[in-house]
PDB file of C-alpha atoms in Angstrom:
ATOM      1  CA  ALA A 174      -8.671 161.910 197.613  1.00 90.00           C
ATOM      2  CA  HIS A 175     -12.089 160.694 196.473  1.00 95.00           C
ATOM      3  CA  THR A 176     -15.469 161.820 197.807  1.00 96.00           C
ATOM      4  CA  ASP A 177     -18.809 160.170 197.063  1.00 97.00           C
ATOM      5  CA  TYR A 178     -21.914 161.949 198.393  1.00 97.00           C
ATOM      6  CA  SER A 179     -25.681 161.787 197.917  1.00 98.00           C
ATOM      7  CA  GLN A 180     -28.625 163.439 199.629  1.00 98.00           C
ATOM      8  CA  TRP A 181     -32.426 163.368 199.517  1.00 98.00           C
ATOM      9  CA  SER A 182     -34.916 165.833 200.972  1.00 98.00           C
ATOM     10  CA  GLN A 183     -38.630 166.475 200.848  1.00 98.00           C
ATOM     11  CA  GLU A 184     -40.675 169.388 202.128  1.00 98.00           C
ATOM     12  CA  LEU A 185     -44.465 169.623 202.352  1.00 98.00           C
ATOM     13  CA  GLN A 186     -46.137 172.990 202.885  1.00 98.00           C
ATOM     14  CA  MET A 187     -49.614 174.376 203.261  1.00 98.00           C
ATOM     15  CA  VAL A 188     -49.837 178.140 202.785  1.00 98.00           C
ATOM     16  CA  GLY A 189     -53.014 180.139 202.998  1.00 97.00           C
ATOM     17  CA  THR A 190     -54.935 183.228 204.056  1.00 96.00           C
ATOM     18  CA  ALA A 191     -58.081 183.491 206.170  1.00 92.00           C
ATOM     19  CA  ASP A 192     -59.470 187.021 206.483  1.00 89.00           C
ATOM     20  CA  ASN A 193     -56.698 188.992 208.196  1.00 92.00           C
ATOM     21  CA  VAL A 194     -54.491 185.970 208.986  1.00 95.00           C
ATOM     22  CA  ASP A 195     -51.712 184.568 206.771  1.00 97.00           C
ATOM     23  CA  TYR A 196     -50.244 181.196 207.684  1.00 97.00           C
ATOM     24  CA  ALA A 197     -47.775 178.547 206.577  1.00 98.00           C
ATOM     25  CA  VAL A 198     -47.299 175.102 208.133  1.00 98.00           C
ATOM     26  CA  GLY A 199     -45.157 172.249 206.960  1.00 98.00           C
ATOM     27  CA  ALA A 200     -42.879 169.299 207.526  1.00 98.00           C
ATOM     28  CA  TYR A 201     -39.348 168.627 206.288  1.00 98.00           C
ATOM     29  CA  TYR A 202     -37.226 165.479 205.953  1.00 98.00           C
ATOM     30  CA  PHE A 203     -33.561 165.172 204.990  1.00 98.00           C
ATOM     31  CA  SER A 204     -31.084 162.324 204.696  1.00 98.00           C
ATOM     32  CA  ASP A 205     -27.616 162.017 203.240  1.00 97.00           C
ATOM     33  CA  GLU A 206     -24.660 159.663 203.132  1.00 97.00           C
ATOM     34  CA  GLY A 207     -21.091 160.122 202.055  1.00 97.00           C
ATOM     35  CA  GLU A 208     -17.724 158.435 201.988  1.00 96.00           C
ATOM     36  CA  PHE A 209     -14.217 159.861 201.901  1.00 96.00           C
ATOM     37  CA  ARG A 210     -11.188 157.894 200.718  1.00 95.00           C
ATOM     38  CA  ASP A 211      -7.669 159.235 200.465  1.00 92.00           C
ATOM     39  CA  ARG A 212      -4.066 158.062 200.170  1.00 90.00           C
ATOM     40  CA  ARG A 213      -1.459 160.349 201.691  1.00 85.00           C
ATOM     41  CA  ARG A 214       2.239 160.187 200.975  1.00 82.00           C
ATOM     42  CA  ALA A 215       3.632 162.725 203.427  1.00 73.00           C
ATOM     43  CA  ALA A 216       7.317 163.424 204.099  1.00 70.00           C
ATOM     44  CA  GLN A 217       8.537 160.369 202.245  1.00 64.00           C
ATOM     45  CA  PRO A 218      10.271 158.194 203.239  1.00 65.00           C
ATOM     46  CA  VAL A 219       9.878 159.162 206.903  1.00 68.00           C
ATOM     47  CA  GLY A 220       6.129 159.662 206.948  1.00 70.00           C
ATOM     48  CA  GLY A 221       4.967 156.506 205.224  1.00 76.00           C
ATOM     49  CA  ILE A 222       1.535 156.146 203.593  1.00 86.00           C
ATOM     50  CA  THR A 223      -1.700 156.795 205.512  1.00 88.00           C
ATOM     51  CA  SER A 224      -5.435 157.046 204.777  1.00 92.00           C
ATOM     52  CA  ALA A 225      -7.945 158.979 206.896  1.00 90.00           C
ATOM     53  CA  ASN A 226     -10.983 157.250 205.403  1.00 95.00           C
ATOM     54  CA  TYR A 227     -14.478 157.535 206.860  1.00 96.00           C
ATOM     55  CA  ASP A 228     -18.197 157.120 206.093  1.00 97.00           C
ATOM     56  CA  ASN A 229     -20.908 159.447 207.390  1.00 95.00           C
ATOM     57  CA  GLU A 230     -24.712 159.639 207.419  1.00 97.00           C
ATOM     58  CA  THR A 231     -27.378 162.121 208.484  1.00 97.00           C
ATOM     59  CA  GLU A 232     -31.109 161.773 209.050  1.00 98.00           C
ATOM     60  CA  ALA A 233     -33.185 164.789 210.052  1.00 98.00           C
ATOM     61  CA  TRP A 234     -36.798 165.916 210.211  1.00 98.00           C
ATOM     62  CA  ALA A 235     -38.589 169.076 211.244  1.00 98.00           C
ATOM     63  CA  VAL A 236     -42.077 170.533 211.606  1.00 98.00           C
ATOM     64  CA  PHE A 237     -42.728 174.260 211.417  1.00 98.00           C
ATOM     65  CA  GLY A 238     -45.416 176.904 211.314  1.00 98.00           C
ATOM     66  CA  GLN A 239     -45.667 180.663 210.985  1.00 98.00           C
ATOM     67  CA  THR A 240     -48.563 183.099 211.019  1.00 98.00           C
ATOM     68  CA  THR A 241     -49.029 186.834 210.512  1.00 97.00           C
ATOM     69  CA  ILE A 242     -52.065 188.529 212.053  1.00 96.00           C
ATOM     70  CA  ARG A 243     -53.284 192.042 211.158  1.00 94.00           C
ATOM     71  CA  PRO A 244     -55.803 193.146 213.808  1.00 93.00           C
ATOM     72  CA  GLU A 245     -58.759 194.967 212.267  1.00 89.00           C
ATOM     73  CA  MET A 246     -58.749 197.651 214.957  1.00 89.00           C
ATOM     74  CA  PHE A 247     -55.441 198.982 213.554  1.00 89.00           C
ATOM     75  CA  GLU A 248     -56.750 199.154 209.973  1.00 86.00           C
ATOM     76  CA  ASP A 249     -54.152 196.641 208.734  1.00 86.00           C
ATOM     77  CA  LYS A 250     -51.293 198.906 209.823  1.00 92.00           C
ATOM     78  CA  LEU A 251     -50.107 196.535 212.568  1.00 95.00           C
ATOM     79  CA  ALA A 252     -48.743 193.087 211.732  1.00 96.00           C
ATOM     80  CA  LEU A 253     -47.855 190.452 214.358  1.00 97.00           C
ATOM     81  CA  THR A 254     -45.794 187.491 213.155  1.00 98.00           C
ATOM     82  CA  LEU A 255     -45.060 184.344 215.156  1.00 98.00           C
ATOM     83  CA  GLY A 256     -43.091 181.339 213.959  1.00 98.00           C
ATOM     84  CA  LEU A 257     -41.883 178.079 215.482  1.00 98.00           C
ATOM     85  CA  ARG A 258     -39.773 175.162 214.214  1.00 98.00           C
ATOM     86  CA  TYR A 259     -38.833 171.879 215.888  1.00 98.00           C
ATOM     87  CA  THR A 260     -35.915 169.856 214.498  1.00 97.00           C
ATOM     88  CA  GLU A 261     -34.407 166.445 215.291  1.00 97.00           C
ATOM     89  CA  GLU A 262     -31.220 165.113 213.702  1.00 97.00           C
ATOM     90  CA  GLU A 263     -29.024 162.041 213.994  1.00 97.00           C
ATOM     91  CA  LYS A 264     -25.514 161.871 212.583  1.00 96.00           C
ATOM     92  CA  ASP A 265     -23.326 158.772 212.292  1.00 95.00           C
ATOM     93  CA  ILE A 266     -19.678 158.317 211.421  1.00 95.00           C
ATOM     94  CA  LYS A 267     -17.501 155.262 210.840  1.00 96.00           C
ATOM     95  CA  TYR A 268     -13.727 155.718 210.922  1.00 94.00           C
ATOM     96  CA  LEU A 269     -11.744 153.532 208.506  1.00 95.00           C
ATOM     97  CA  TYR A 270      -8.188 154.774 209.036  1.00 94.00           C
ATOM     98  CA  GLN A 271      -5.331 152.801 207.471  1.00 94.00           C
ATOM     99  CA  ASN A 272      -1.559 153.043 207.341  1.00 90.00           C
ATOM    100  CA  ALA A 273       1.406 151.218 205.821  1.00 88.00           C
ATOM    101  CA  GLY A 274       3.624 151.451 208.868  1.00 84.00           C
ATOM    102  CA  SER A 275       6.997 153.170 209.125  1.00 82.00           C
ATOM    103  CA  VAL A 276       9.588 153.107 206.364  1.00 83.00           C
ATOM    104  CA  LEU A 277      12.353 153.885 208.847  1.00 84.00           C
ATOM    105  CA  LEU A 278      12.827 152.684 212.418  1.00 85.00           C
ATOM    106  CA  PRO A 279      15.118 153.860 215.225  1.00 86.00           C
ATOM    107  CA  GLY A 280      18.666 152.719 214.643  1.00 89.00           C
ATOM    108  CA  PRO A 281      21.026 150.878 216.985  1.00 90.00           C
ATOM    109  CA  PHE A 282      22.580 154.129 218.158  1.00 92.00           C
ATOM    110  CA  PRO A 283      20.972 157.358 219.411  1.00 90.00           C
ATOM    111  CA  ARG A 284      19.705 159.702 216.690  1.00 88.00           C
ATOM    112  CA  THR A 285      20.136 157.121 213.945  1.00 91.00           C
ATOM    113  CA  LEU A 286      17.637 155.348 211.690  1.00 87.00           C
ATOM    114  CA  ARG A 287      17.469 152.005 209.952  1.00 89.00           C
ATOM    115  CA  THR A 288      15.255 150.579 207.210  1.00 86.00           C
ATOM    116  CA  ASN A 289      12.178 148.615 208.278  1.00 86.00           C
ATOM    117  CA  PRO A 290      12.683 145.174 206.668  1.00 88.00           C
ATOM    118  CA  ASP A 291       8.956 144.365 206.946  1.00 86.00           C
ATOM    119  CA  TYR A 292       7.793 147.504 205.111  1.00 85.00           C
ATOM    120  CA  THR A 293       5.829 146.713 201.922  1.00 85.00           C
ATOM    121  CA  GLY A 294       3.889 149.927 201.276  1.00 83.00           C
ATOM    122  CA  GLU A 295       0.609 148.027 201.595  1.00 89.00           C
ATOM    123  CA  GLN A 296      -1.874 149.594 203.977  1.00 91.00           C
ATOM    124  CA  SER A 297      -3.634 147.781 206.800  1.00 92.00           C
ATOM    125  CA  PRO A 298      -6.194 148.950 209.393  1.00 94.00           C
ATOM    126  CA  THR A 299      -4.902 151.377 212.000  1.00 92.00           C
ATOM    127  CA  ALA A 300      -5.307 149.917 215.476  1.00 90.00           C
ATOM    128  CA  GLY A 301      -8.114 151.586 217.395  1.00 90.00           C
ATOM    129  CA  ARG A 302      -9.143 153.754 214.427  1.00 92.00           C
ATOM    130  CA  TYR A 303     -10.565 151.262 211.950  1.00 95.00           C
ATOM    131  CA  GLY A 304     -14.200 150.222 212.102  1.00 93.00           C
ATOM    132  CA  VAL A 305     -14.835 152.588 215.023  1.00 93.00           C
ATOM    133  CA  LYS A 306     -18.385 153.986 214.918  1.00 93.00           C
ATOM    134  CA  ASP A 307     -19.978 156.920 216.686  1.00 93.00           C
ATOM    135  CA  ASP A 308     -23.308 158.715 216.521  1.00 94.00           C
ATOM    136  CA  ALA A 309     -24.859 161.867 217.943  1.00 94.00           C
ATOM    137  CA  GLN A 310     -28.398 163.186 218.272  1.00 95.00           C
ATOM    138  CA  PHE A 311     -29.373 166.840 218.111  1.00 95.00           C
ATOM    139  CA  SER A 312     -32.716 168.571 218.644  1.00 95.00           C
ATOM    140  CA  ASN A 313     -33.807 172.173 218.771  1.00 96.00           C
ATOM    141  CA  THR A 314     -36.856 174.400 219.030  1.00 97.00           C
ATOM    142  CA  SER A 315     -36.388 177.773 217.333  1.00 97.00           C
ATOM    143  CA  GLY A 316     -38.788 180.605 216.759  1.00 97.00           C
ATOM    144  CA  ASN A 317     -39.320 184.228 215.917  1.00 97.00           C
ATOM    145  CA  ALA A 318     -41.665 187.040 216.893  1.00 98.00           C
ATOM    146  CA  THR A 319     -42.014 190.245 214.888  1.00 98.00           C
ATOM    147  CA  VAL A 320     -44.074 193.377 215.450  1.00 98.00           C
ATOM    148  CA  ALA A 321     -44.325 195.653 212.404  1.00 97.00           C
ATOM    149  CA  TYR A 322     -46.271 198.877 212.011  1.00 96.00           C
ATOM    150  CA  ASP A 323     -46.958 201.063 208.980  1.00 94.00           C
ATOM    151  CA  VAL A 324     -46.397 204.641 210.157  1.00 92.00           C
ATOM    152  CA  GLY A 325     -47.219 205.938 206.667  1.00 86.00           C
ATOM    153  CA  ASP A 326     -48.203 204.772 203.220  1.00 86.00           C
ATOM    154  CA  ALA A 327     -44.580 203.891 202.417  1.00 90.00           C
ATOM    155  CA  THR A 328     -42.823 203.604 205.821  1.00 93.00           C
ATOM    156  CA  ASN A 329     -42.675 200.576 208.073  1.00 95.00           C
ATOM    157  CA  VAL A 330     -40.988 200.088 211.462  1.00 97.00           C
ATOM    158  CA  TYR A 331     -40.428 196.679 213.052  1.00 98.00           C
ATOM    159  CA  LEU A 332     -39.026 194.894 216.084  1.00 98.00           C
ATOM    160  CA  ARG A 333     -37.935 191.280 215.665  1.00 98.00           C
ATOM    161  CA  TYR A 334     -36.680 188.624 218.074  1.00 98.00           C
ATOM    162  CA  ALA A 335     -35.526 185.276 216.718  1.00 98.00           C
ATOM    163  CA  THR A 336     -33.519 182.204 217.665  1.00 98.00           C
ATOM    164  CA  GLY A 337     -31.573 179.930 215.335  1.00 96.00           C
ATOM    165  CA  TYR A 338     -29.716 176.630 215.373  1.00 94.00           C
ATOM    166  CA  ARG A 339     -26.887 174.857 213.529  1.00 94.00           C
ATOM    167  CA  SER A 340     -26.464 171.161 214.240  1.00 94.00           C
ATOM    168  CA  GLY A 341     -23.258 169.628 215.503  1.00 94.00           C
ATOM    169  CA  GLY A 342     -21.253 166.868 213.858  1.00 94.00           C
ATOM    170  CA  PHE A 343     -17.959 165.045 213.524  1.00 93.00           C
ATOM    171  CA  ASN A 344     -14.530 165.926 212.157  1.00 90.00           C
ATOM    172  CA  GLY A 345     -13.953 163.003 209.811  1.00 88.00           C
ATOM    173  CA  GLU A 346     -10.338 163.683 208.848  1.00 83.00           C
ATOM    174  CA  VAL A 347      -9.294 164.344 212.457  1.00 83.00           C
ATOM    175  CA  TYR A 348      -9.986 161.306 214.612  1.00 83.00           C
ATOM    176  CA  SER A 349     -12.131 162.178 217.596  1.00 76.00           C
ATOM    177  CA  VAL A 350     -14.351 160.076 219.811  1.00 65.00           C
ATOM    178  CA  SER A 351     -16.711 162.988 220.520  1.00 76.00           C
ATOM    179  CA  PRO A 352     -18.630 165.336 218.193  1.00 88.00           C
ATOM    180  CA  PHE A 353     -18.716 169.097 218.287  1.00 92.00           C
ATOM    181  CA  ASP A 354     -21.956 170.474 219.730  1.00 93.00           C
ATOM    182  CA  GLU A 355     -24.755 172.381 218.068  1.00 95.00           C
ATOM    183  CA  GLU A 356     -24.570 176.169 217.776  1.00 95.00           C
ATOM    184  CA  THR A 357     -27.457 178.416 218.817  1.00 96.00           C
ATOM    185  CA  ILE A 358     -28.084 182.114 218.340  1.00 96.00           C
ATOM    186  CA  GLU A 359     -30.447 184.750 219.731  1.00 97.00           C
ATOM    187  CA  THR A 360     -31.060 187.912 217.722  1.00 97.00           C
ATOM    188  CA  LEU A 361     -32.860 191.177 218.372  1.00 98.00           C
ATOM    189  CA  GLU A 362     -33.376 193.740 215.616  1.00 98.00           C
ATOM    190  CA  LEU A 363     -35.093 197.129 215.447  1.00 98.00           C
ATOM    191  CA  GLY A 364     -35.397 198.775 212.062  1.00 97.00           C
ATOM    192  CA  PHE A 365     -37.371 200.664 209.481  1.00 97.00           C
ATOM    193  CA  LYS A 366     -38.020 200.483 205.749  1.00 96.00           C
ATOM    194  CA  SER A 367     -39.153 203.598 203.953  1.00 95.00           C
ATOM    195  CA  ASP A 368     -39.859 204.738 200.395  1.00 93.00           C
ATOM    196  CA  VAL A 369     -39.180 208.380 201.184  1.00 91.00           C
ATOM    197  CA  ILE A 370     -40.134 209.309 197.626  1.00 91.00           C
ATOM    198  CA  PRO A 371     -41.947 206.340 196.079  1.00 89.00           C
ATOM    199  CA  ALA A 372     -40.081 204.908 193.056  1.00 89.00           C
ATOM    200  CA  VAL A 373     -37.340 207.534 193.545  1.00 94.00           C
ATOM    201  CA  LEU A 374     -35.721 207.293 197.020  1.00 96.00           C
ATOM    202  CA  ARG A 375     -35.704 204.330 199.409  1.00 96.00           C
ATOM    203  CA  VAL A 376     -33.966 204.304 202.826  1.00 97.00           C
ATOM    204  CA  ASN A 377     -33.688 201.277 205.139  1.00 97.00           C
ATOM    205  CA  GLY A 378     -31.942 201.023 208.500  1.00 98.00           C
ATOM    206  CA  ALA A 379     -31.600 198.756 211.516  1.00 98.00           C
ATOM    207  CA  VAL A 380     -29.754 198.197 214.782  1.00 98.00           C
ATOM    208  CA  PHE A 381     -29.179 194.629 215.916  1.00 97.00           C
ATOM    209  CA  GLY A 382     -27.592 192.349 218.453  1.00 96.00           C
ATOM    210  CA  TYR A 383     -26.591 188.650 218.320  1.00 94.00           C
ATOM    211  CA  THR A 384     -25.609 186.240 221.077  1.00 95.00           C
ATOM    212  CA  PHE A 385     -24.033 182.914 220.051  1.00 93.00           C
ATOM    213  CA  ASP A 386     -23.726 179.896 222.330  1.00 94.00           C
ATOM    214  CA  ASP A 387     -21.258 177.133 221.430  1.00 92.00           C
ATOM    215  CA  GLN A 388     -20.359 178.974 218.223  1.00 90.00           C
ATOM    216  CA  GLN A 389     -18.681 176.642 215.724  1.00 90.00           C
ATOM    217  CA  VAL A 390     -15.256 177.830 214.583  1.00 86.00           C
ATOM    218  CA  SER A 391     -12.248 176.348 212.811  1.00 83.00           C
ATOM    219  CA  GLN A 392      -9.188 175.766 214.972  1.00 79.00           C
ATOM    220  CA  ILE A 393      -5.685 174.380 214.485  1.00 77.00           C
ATOM    221  CA  ILE A 394      -4.219 171.851 216.933  1.00 72.00           C
ATOM    222  CA  VAL A 395      -0.639 170.584 217.296  1.00 70.00           C
ATOM    223  CA  ASN A 396      -0.172 167.008 218.521  1.00 65.00           C
ATOM    224  CA  GLU A 397       2.732 165.550 220.500  1.00 64.00           C
ATOM    225  CA  ASN A 398       4.617 164.819 217.258  1.00 62.00           C
ATOM    226  CA  GLY A 399       4.394 168.419 216.067  1.00 65.00           C
ATOM    227  CA  GLN A 400       1.806 167.677 213.355  1.00 66.00           C
ATOM    228  CA  THR A 401      -0.904 170.285 212.793  1.00 73.00           C
ATOM    229  CA  SER A 402      -4.558 169.684 211.925  1.00 75.00           C
ATOM    230  CA  SER A 403      -7.511 171.978 211.241  1.00 81.00           C
ATOM    231  CA  PHE A 404     -10.913 171.028 212.601  1.00 84.00           C
ATOM    232  CA  ILE A 405     -14.195 172.442 213.929  1.00 88.00           C
ATOM    233  CA  VAL A 406     -14.698 173.108 217.648  1.00 85.00           C
ATOM    234  CA  ASN A 407     -17.170 175.032 219.793  1.00 88.00           C
ATOM    235  CA  ALA A 408     -15.824 178.433 220.769  1.00 85.00           C
ATOM    236  CA  GLY A 409     -18.150 178.966 223.709  1.00 83.00           C
ATOM    237  CA  LYS A 410     -20.031 182.269 223.758  1.00 87.00           C
ATOM    238  CA  SER A 411     -19.752 185.397 221.629  1.00 89.00           C
ATOM    239  CA  GLU A 412     -21.717 188.599 221.210  1.00 91.00           C
ATOM    240  CA  ARG A 413     -22.141 190.967 218.286  1.00 92.00           C
ATOM    241  CA  TRP A 414     -24.029 194.231 217.975  1.00 95.00           C
ATOM    242  CA  GLY A 415     -24.167 197.008 215.437  1.00 96.00           C
ATOM    243  CA  GLY A 416     -26.240 198.805 212.852  1.00 97.00           C
ATOM    244  CA  GLU A 417     -26.682 199.239 209.121  1.00 97.00           C
ATOM    245  CA  LEU A 418     -28.077 201.854 206.783  1.00 98.00           C
ATOM    246  CA  GLU A 419     -28.797 201.640 203.072  1.00 98.00           C
ATOM    247  CA  ALA A 420     -30.249 204.006 200.465  1.00 97.00           C
ATOM    248  CA  GLN A 421     -31.298 203.642 196.837  1.00 97.00           C
ATOM    249  CA  TRP A 422     -31.835 206.750 194.680  1.00 97.00           C
ATOM    250  CA  LEU A 423     -33.185 206.859 191.143  1.00 96.00           C
ATOM    251  CA  PRO A 424     -32.585 210.424 189.880  1.00 94.00           C
ATOM    252  CA  THR A 425     -33.663 209.259 186.393  1.00 93.00           C
ATOM    253  CA  ASP A 426     -35.288 206.156 184.954  1.00 90.00           C
ATOM    254  CA  ASP A 427     -31.895 204.975 183.700  1.00 94.00           C
ATOM    255  CA  LEU A 428     -29.686 205.701 186.726  1.00 96.00           C
ATOM    256  CA  MET A 429     -29.703 204.098 190.182  1.00 96.00           C
ATOM    257  CA  ILE A 430     -27.275 204.996 192.972  1.00 98.00           C
ATOM    258  CA  SER A 431     -26.981 202.698 196.017  1.00 97.00           C
ATOM    259  CA  LEU A 432     -25.147 203.510 199.249  1.00 98.00           C
ATOM    260  CA  THR A 433     -24.678 201.146 202.204  1.00 98.00           C
ATOM    261  CA  TYR A 434     -22.882 201.358 205.539  1.00 98.00           C
ATOM    262  CA  SER A 435     -22.698 198.894 208.427  1.00 97.00           C
ATOM    263  CA  HIS A 436     -20.917 198.783 211.770  1.00 97.00           C
ATOM    264  CA  ILE A 437     -20.410 195.722 213.963  1.00 95.00           C
ATOM    265  CA  ASP A 438     -18.785 195.323 217.351  1.00 93.00           C
ATOM    266  CA  GLY A 439     -18.318 192.594 219.936  1.00 89.00           C
ATOM    267  CA  ASN A 440     -16.032 189.594 220.341  1.00 86.00           C
ATOM    268  CA  PHE A 441     -15.787 186.190 221.961  1.00 86.00           C
ATOM    269  CA  GLU A 442     -16.705 186.005 225.631  1.00 83.00           C
ATOM    270  CA  GLU A 443     -15.512 182.391 225.895  1.00 82.00           C
ATOM    271  CA  TYR A 444     -13.205 180.528 223.518  1.00 83.00           C
ATOM    272  CA  ALA A 445     -11.839 177.004 223.451  1.00 76.00           C
ATOM    273  CA  PRO A 446      -8.198 176.818 224.598  1.00 78.00           C
ATOM    274  CA  LEU A 447      -5.450 176.365 222.018  1.00 75.00           C
ATOM    275  CA  VAL A 448      -4.253 172.868 222.912  1.00 72.00           C
ATOM    276  CA  GLY A 449      -0.530 172.195 222.722  1.00 72.00           C
ATOM    277  CA  PRO A 450       1.396 168.905 222.990  1.00 72.00           C
ATOM    278  CA  THR A 451       1.743 169.370 226.772  1.00 77.00           C
ATOM    279  CA  PRO A 452      -0.402 171.103 229.432  1.00 80.00           C
ATOM    280  CA  GLU A 453       2.283 173.766 229.805  1.00 81.00           C
ATOM    281  CA  THR A 454       1.971 174.773 226.155  1.00 79.00           C
ATOM    282  CA  THR A 455      -1.858 174.992 226.135  1.00 81.00           C
ATOM    283  CA  ILE A 456      -2.989 178.621 225.828  1.00 82.00           C
ATOM    284  CA  ASN A 457      -6.112 180.210 227.301  1.00 82.00           C
ATOM    285  CA  THR A 458      -7.498 182.238 224.391  1.00 80.00           C
ATOM    286  CA  ASN A 459     -10.548 183.942 225.975  1.00 78.00           C
ATOM    287  CA  ASN A 460      -8.842 187.329 225.712  1.00 79.00           C
ATOM    288  CA  LEU A 461      -6.966 186.575 222.482  1.00 79.00           C
ATOM    289  CA  ALA A 462      -9.633 185.317 220.073  1.00 79.00           C
ATOM    290  CA  LYS A 463     -11.079 188.033 217.840  1.00 80.00           C
ATOM    291  CA  ARG A 464     -13.823 188.046 215.252  1.00 80.00           C
ATOM    292  CA  THR A 465     -12.699 188.103 211.614  1.00 79.00           C
ATOM    293  CA  SER A 466     -15.404 190.426 210.268  1.00 82.00           C
ATOM    294  CA  PRO A 467     -14.413 194.113 209.865  1.00 91.00           C
ATOM    295  CA  SER A 468     -15.870 196.729 212.202  1.00 93.00           C
ATOM    296  CA  ASN A 469     -16.973 199.014 209.379  1.00 97.00           C
ATOM    297  CA  MET A 470     -18.097 198.277 205.831  1.00 97.00           C
ATOM    298  CA  ALA A 471     -19.340 200.669 203.164  1.00 98.00           C
ATOM    299  CA  SER A 472     -20.185 200.470 199.490  1.00 98.00           C
ATOM    300  CA  ALA A 473     -21.315 202.796 196.706  1.00 98.00           C
ATOM    301  CA  ILE A 474     -22.795 201.525 193.452  1.00 97.00           C
ATOM    302  CA  ALA A 475     -23.885 203.398 190.339  1.00 97.00           C
ATOM    303  CA  ASP A 476     -25.967 201.461 187.807  1.00 96.00           C
ATOM    304  CA  TRP A 477     -26.558 203.399 184.562  1.00 96.00           C
ATOM    305  CA  VAL A 478     -28.374 202.227 181.441  1.00 95.00           C
ATOM    306  CA  VAL A 479     -26.459 204.235 178.848  1.00 94.00           C
ATOM    307  CA  TYR A 480     -28.356 202.995 175.780  1.00 93.00           C
ATOM    308  CA  ARG A 481     -31.527 201.037 175.093  1.00 92.00           C
ATOM    309  CA  ALA A 482     -32.223 199.244 171.827  1.00 92.00           C
ATOM    310  CA  ASP A 483     -34.821 196.726 170.717  1.00 93.00           C
ATOM    311  CA  TRP A 484     -32.243 193.956 170.903  1.00 94.00           C
ATOM    312  CA  ALA A 485     -30.118 194.963 173.930  1.00 94.00           C
ATOM    313  CA  GLU A 486     -29.436 197.315 176.824  1.00 92.00           C
ATOM    314  CA  PHE A 487     -25.952 198.708 177.491  1.00 95.00           C
ATOM    315  CA  ILE A 488     -25.318 199.168 181.205  1.00 95.00           C
ATOM    316  CA  PHE A 489     -22.378 200.929 182.839  1.00 95.00           C
TER     317      PHE A 489
END
């Protein structure tokens, strides 16, 4: 297999401060193009030689802005942040599938094979899958709103709502006349950040919830010949919620201890069916699909500078 890929992007920003207002505005442009060429010799001599070649291109642009306002009446303790981004994308694909035909053909009697006298091993365009082009357009408006308040000199609480977007696309190595759709997400988070003892003990925590629509997932399909392929599809809808807590403690200047714990729950509400070679073998997976992330995660880290010299530090 051979892949050739190039991309170009440019971003322009203006960032500034005016009294109690911070702001950033900008524009973004992105383009890329790639080609994939392969030569597959599968299950010789039965499988023959095939190539799932394709070319693809993307062109995208976006404009965005974000501002943080600190009202004077709250003595700079309250911060309101608003952000917005608009994106447009176009993706193109050109399928260039080829094959060399079958080495073996059905024989004169049932369950027998014979050699194909016209087989040369040279590839030629696959009917209906060579030179076929497709394109898709995607657009999205995403944003965020955050309210943060300093309840003390070293403690901050915040509430944040945000939306996000991942564009759709095509599965190049699995022939399909339709793209997978874009994925969107809504998030809500409530948390705090606190230097309980400045420069000695820091504790951060949050509870959160996510809702995905048309979440993009990898799936395996089996065709009528029993061949399997992996490709990207839209699952439908899924929800996640949970919380996390982290602490950093510096009992001495040379020792830092970090502890983290997170919990996540929730699964797929809707999931694409597992398609079999016949309608009877297609499986409804709404109640079967599960998330792959663990429900609970924890870590403990000790970082100790055991010796300092002019030319090095030794860290355990």
